[in-house]
């Protein structure tokens, strides 16, 4: 997922989320840098980690089936 079109990215991320909601094993984790919210996936808070100096945080989305 990474086109110049945010609309296309969002549509693809929703599709991927819906497929992964069916394919992940129960309790499986899905991690991505796009919102893949879908029925069957529970949104989780990403773990807090210490980043090296000069490395900026990136907004990751974490889900559990």
GROMACS .gro file of C-alpha atoms in nm:
model
   65
    1UNK     CA    1   0.000   0.000   0.000
    2UNK     CA    2   0.168   0.316  -0.107
    3UNK     CA    3   0.030   0.496  -0.408
    4UNK     CA    4   0.014   0.869  -0.459
    5UNK     CA    5  -0.363   0.847  -0.406
    6UNK     CA    6  -0.476   0.849  -0.044
    7UNK     CA    7  -0.822   0.739  -0.159
    8UNK     CA    8  -0.677   0.434  -0.339
    9UNK     CA    9  -0.458   0.352  -0.037
   10UNK     CA   10  -0.757   0.372   0.198
   11UNK     CA   11  -0.968   0.146  -0.024
   12UNK     CA   12  -0.689  -0.110  -0.053
   13UNK     CA   13  -0.624  -0.101   0.324
   14UNK     CA   14  -0.995  -0.166   0.393
   15UNK     CA   15  -0.987  -0.459   0.150
   16UNK     CA   16  -0.671  -0.604   0.308
   17UNK     CA   17  -0.827  -0.565   0.655
   18UNK     CA   18  -1.142  -0.750   0.551
   19UNK     CA   19  -0.942  -1.036   0.396
   20UNK     CA   20  -0.706  -1.062   0.693
   21UNK     CA   21  -1.000  -1.067   0.935
   22UNK     CA   22  -1.099  -1.395   0.770
   23UNK     CA   23  -0.749  -1.538   0.719
   24UNK     CA   24  -0.581  -1.469   1.053
   25UNK     CA   25  -0.588  -1.744   1.312
   26UNK     CA   26  -0.797  -1.658   1.619
   27UNK     CA   27  -0.580  -1.433   1.836
   28UNK     CA   28  -0.357  -1.349   1.537
   29UNK     CA   29  -0.204  -1.002   1.514
   30UNK     CA   30  -0.217  -0.768   1.214
   31UNK     CA   31   0.024  -0.473   1.202
   32UNK     CA   32   0.033  -0.203   0.938
   33UNK     CA   33   0.087   0.163   0.876
   34UNK     CA   34  -0.264   0.215   0.738
   35UNK     CA   35  -0.607   0.190   0.902
   36UNK     CA   36  -0.733  -0.162   0.825
   37UNK     CA   37  -1.034  -0.154   1.056
   38UNK     CA   38  -1.277  -0.431   0.973
   39UNK     CA   39  -1.547  -0.634   1.146
   40UNK     CA   40  -1.372  -0.925   1.313
   41UNK     CA   41  -1.062  -0.724   1.402
   42UNK     CA   42  -1.015  -0.556   1.740
   43UNK     CA   43  -0.799  -0.243   1.740
   44UNK     CA   44  -0.512  -0.255   1.991
   45UNK     CA   45  -0.280   0.016   2.120
   46UNK     CA   46   0.067  -0.025   1.972
   47UNK     CA   47   0.336  -0.108   2.227
   48UNK     CA   48   0.537   0.182   2.365
   49UNK     CA   49   0.896   0.156   2.252
   50UNK     CA   50   1.200   0.377   2.294
   51UNK     CA   51   1.326   0.497   1.958
   52UNK     CA   52   1.688   0.585   1.886
   53UNK     CA   53   1.774   0.953   1.877
   54UNK     CA   54   1.683   1.106   1.542
   55UNK     CA   55   1.425   0.838   1.456
   56UNK     CA   56   1.071   0.972   1.443
   57UNK     CA   57   0.767   0.772   1.548
   58UNK     CA   58   0.544   0.632   1.275
   59UNK     CA   59   0.172   0.579   1.337
   60UNK     CA   60   0.121   0.203   1.324
   61UNK     CA   61  -0.216   0.031   1.351
   62UNK     CA   62  -0.237  -0.297   1.544
   63UNK     CA   63  -0.530  -0.538   1.537
   64UNK     CA   64  -0.613  -0.877   1.687
   65UNK     CA   65  -0.855  -1.127   1.541
   0.00000   0.00000   0.00000
